[in-house]
Amino acid sequence: FKVGDTVTFTFTAETEFHTFTVDDLDIDVAVDADGTEKLTFTFAKAGTFDIICIPHESLGMSGTITVQ
């Protein structure tokens, strides 16, 4: 993404509770099993930001967002 981009994320959890958590961007979206949540976010700063699913981080459910 680029600084200033506004993006809408849609999160769907099929059978378990999940989170989409990016501490450095103050994002923490919880999604219950069989649920869907949306988040519209505008990126205000550049960098690489870690994404985790809090209950499943130890299982490797993580990633990054890169903003240029």
Coordinates of C-alpha atoms in Angstrom, one line a residue:
F1 CA 0.0 0.0 0.0
K2 CA 1.0 3.7 -0.2
V3 CA 0.7 6.3 2.5
G4 CA -2.8 7.9 2.2
D5 CA -4.4 4.7 0.7
T6 CA -7.8 3.8 2.2
V7 CA -8.5 0.1 2.2
T8 CA -11.5 -1.9 3.3
F9 CA -10.6 -5.3 4.8
T10 CA -13.2 -8.1 5.2
F11 CA -12.5 -10.8 7.7
T12 CA -14.5 -14.0 7.8
A13 CA -14.0 -16.7 10.5
E14 CA -15.5 -20.1 9.5
T15 CA -15.2 -22.3 12.6
E16 CA -13.1 -20.5 15.2
F17 CA -12.6 -17.1 16.9
H18 CA -9.8 -15.0 15.2
T19 CA -8.3 -11.6 15.5
F20 CA -6.7 -9.3 13.0
T21 CA -4.2 -7.4 15.2
V22 CA -1.7 -4.8 14.2
D23 CA -0.4 -3.2 17.4
D24 CA 1.7 -0.5 15.6
L25 CA -1.4 0.8 13.8
D26 CA -3.8 0.3 16.7
I27 CA -5.9 -2.2 14.8
D28 CA -7.5 -5.0 16.7
V29 CA -10.5 -6.6 15.0
A30 CA -12.2 -9.7 16.6
V31 CA -14.2 -12.1 14.5
D32 CA -16.4 -14.8 16.1
A33 CA -16.8 -18.2 14.6
D34 CA -19.2 -18.1 11.6
G35 CA -18.9 -14.3 11.6
T36 CA -17.7 -11.5 9.3
E37 CA -16.3 -8.1 10.2
K38 CA -15.2 -5.2 8.0
L39 CA -12.5 -2.5 8.7
T40 CA -11.9 0.5 6.6
F41 CA -8.5 2.0 7.4
T42 CA -6.4 4.8 6.0
F43 CA -2.6 4.3 6.1
A44 CA -1.0 7.5 7.6
K45 CA 2.6 6.3 7.9
A46 CA 5.1 4.2 5.9
G47 CA 6.6 1.1 7.3
T48 CA 6.3 -2.7 7.6
F49 CA 3.7 -3.7 10.3
D50 CA 3.3 -7.1 11.8
I51 CA -0.2 -8.7 11.7
I52 CA -1.1 -11.5 14.2
C53 CA -4.1 -13.5 15.2
I54 CA -3.8 -13.4 18.9
P55 CA -5.1 -16.9 19.7
H56 CA -3.3 -18.5 16.8
E57 CA 0.0 -16.7 16.6
S58 CA 1.9 -19.7 18.0
L59 CA 0.5 -21.7 15.1
G60 CA 2.0 -19.3 12.6
M61 CA -1.0 -17.2 11.9
S62 CA 0.8 -14.0 11.2
G63 CA 1.9 -11.7 8.4
T64 CA 2.9 -8.2 7.5
I65 CA 1.5 -5.1 5.8
T66 CA 3.9 -2.9 3.9
V67 CA 3.1 0.7 3.4
Q68 CA 5.4 2.8 1.2

